Amino acid sequence: MKPFFFVFLIILFFSQLIKAQSTVDFGLKGGLNFTFFKVKEGNFGSNPDVSLGFYGGVFTDIKVDDRLSIQPEALFIVLNDFKFLNAPIYIKYEIVDRFYILIGPSMNYFFDFFSNKFKVRADLSISYQLTKKLDMHMKYSLGFEEITPNGIFLGVDFRI
């Protein structure tokens, strides 16, 4: 119990320190995901096995300069009977006014797999800022192994 309490205090301290910075935003994220199973990397073929699911989570947007930021996320994804955590770390770049491209690795932990529960994937995302607090986004997640699902995510971000 003591290690948990110690880690909790450290997280609380750093979250307050980061929040004090005016260049950091926190938010909630959620939406639908379309996942392609039994597909070789980058090849959807003529009839891929597609499943529909949903996701939700939190993100932090850390400004580096006017156009560049780093955006780590923690998402919980439900897809039929599968549940997993997705933790991408994006480099976010503003291409034109309110239109962003995000790219980076994502670490995934699959609760329902018997072996190989941890997988690393590549994510490519675009985002459009509707208001100061609300964004729409679309992301493509590419698995590097044949049994790792690829997916398209459609959703919204809300800054707190």
Coordinates of C-alpha atoms in Angstrom, one line a residue, residues 45-118:
G45 CA -8.0 -7.3 -49.4
S46 CA -11.5 -7.7 -50.9
N47 CA -13.4 -8.7 -47.8
P48 CA -11.7 -7.9 -44.5
D49 CA -13.3 -9.0 -41.2
V50 CA -14.4 -5.6 -39.7
S51 CA -15.7 -5.0 -36.2
L52 CA -17.3 -1.8 -34.7
G53 CA -16.3 -0.7 -31.2
F54 CA -16.0 2.4 -29.0
Y55 CA -13.3 4.2 -27.0
G56 CA -12.9 6.8 -24.4
G57 CA -10.0 8.3 -22.4
V58 CA -7.9 11.3 -21.5
F59 CA -5.2 13.4 -23.2
T60 CA -2.6 16.1 -22.5
D61 CA -1.6 18.6 -25.1
I62 CA 1.9 20.1 -24.3
K63 CA 2.8 23.1 -26.4
V64 CA 6.4 23.2 -27.7
D65 CA 5.9 26.3 -29.9
D66 CA 3.1 28.0 -31.9
R67 CA 2.5 25.1 -34.3
L68 CA 4.1 22.1 -32.5
S69 CA 3.1 20.1 -29.5
I70 CA 3.4 16.7 -27.9
Q71 CA 0.1 14.9 -27.1
P72 CA 0.2 11.7 -25.0
E73 CA -3.1 9.9 -24.5
A74 CA -4.6 7.0 -22.5
L75 CA -7.6 5.3 -24.1
F76 CA -9.8 2.4 -23.1
I77 CA -11.1 0.5 -26.1
V78 CA -14.0 -2.0 -26.2
L79 CA -14.4 -4.0 -29.3
N80 CA -16.9 -6.8 -29.2
D81 CA -15.5 -9.1 -26.4
F82 CA -12.0 -7.6 -26.5
K83 CA -10.9 -4.8 -24.2
F84 CA -7.5 -3.1 -24.3
L85 CA -5.6 0.0 -23.4
N86 CA -4.1 2.2 -26.1
A87 CA -1.4 4.8 -25.1
P88 CA -0.2 6.8 -28.1
I89 CA 2.4 9.6 -27.8
Y90 CA 1.9 12.0 -30.7
I91 CA 3.9 14.7 -32.2
K92 CA 1.2 17.2 -33.2
Y93 CA 1.7 19.8 -35.9
E94 CA -0.6 22.5 -37.1
I95 CA -0.6 22.4 -40.9
V96 CA -3.0 25.3 -41.5
D97 CA -5.2 27.3 -39.1
R98 CA -7.0 24.8 -36.8
F99 CA -6.1 21.7 -38.9
Y100 CA -3.5 19.3 -37.3
I101 CA -1.6 16.2 -38.2
L102 CA -0.5 13.8 -35.4
I103 CA 1.9 10.9 -35.7
G104 CA 3.6 8.6 -33.3
P105 CA 3.9 5.2 -31.7
S106 CA 1.2 3.7 -29.6
M107 CA 1.6 1.1 -26.8
N108 CA -1.2 -1.3 -26.5
Y109 CA -2.1 -3.8 -23.7
F110 CA -4.7 -6.4 -24.7
F111 CA -6.6 -7.8 -21.7
D112 CA -8.1 -10.7 -23.5
F113 CA -5.1 -12.2 -25.3
F114 CA -3.5 -15.3 -23.8
S115 CA 0.0 -14.4 -25.0
N116 CA 1.6 -11.4 -26.6
K117 CA -0.6 -9.0 -24.6
F118 CA 1.6 -6.0 -25.3

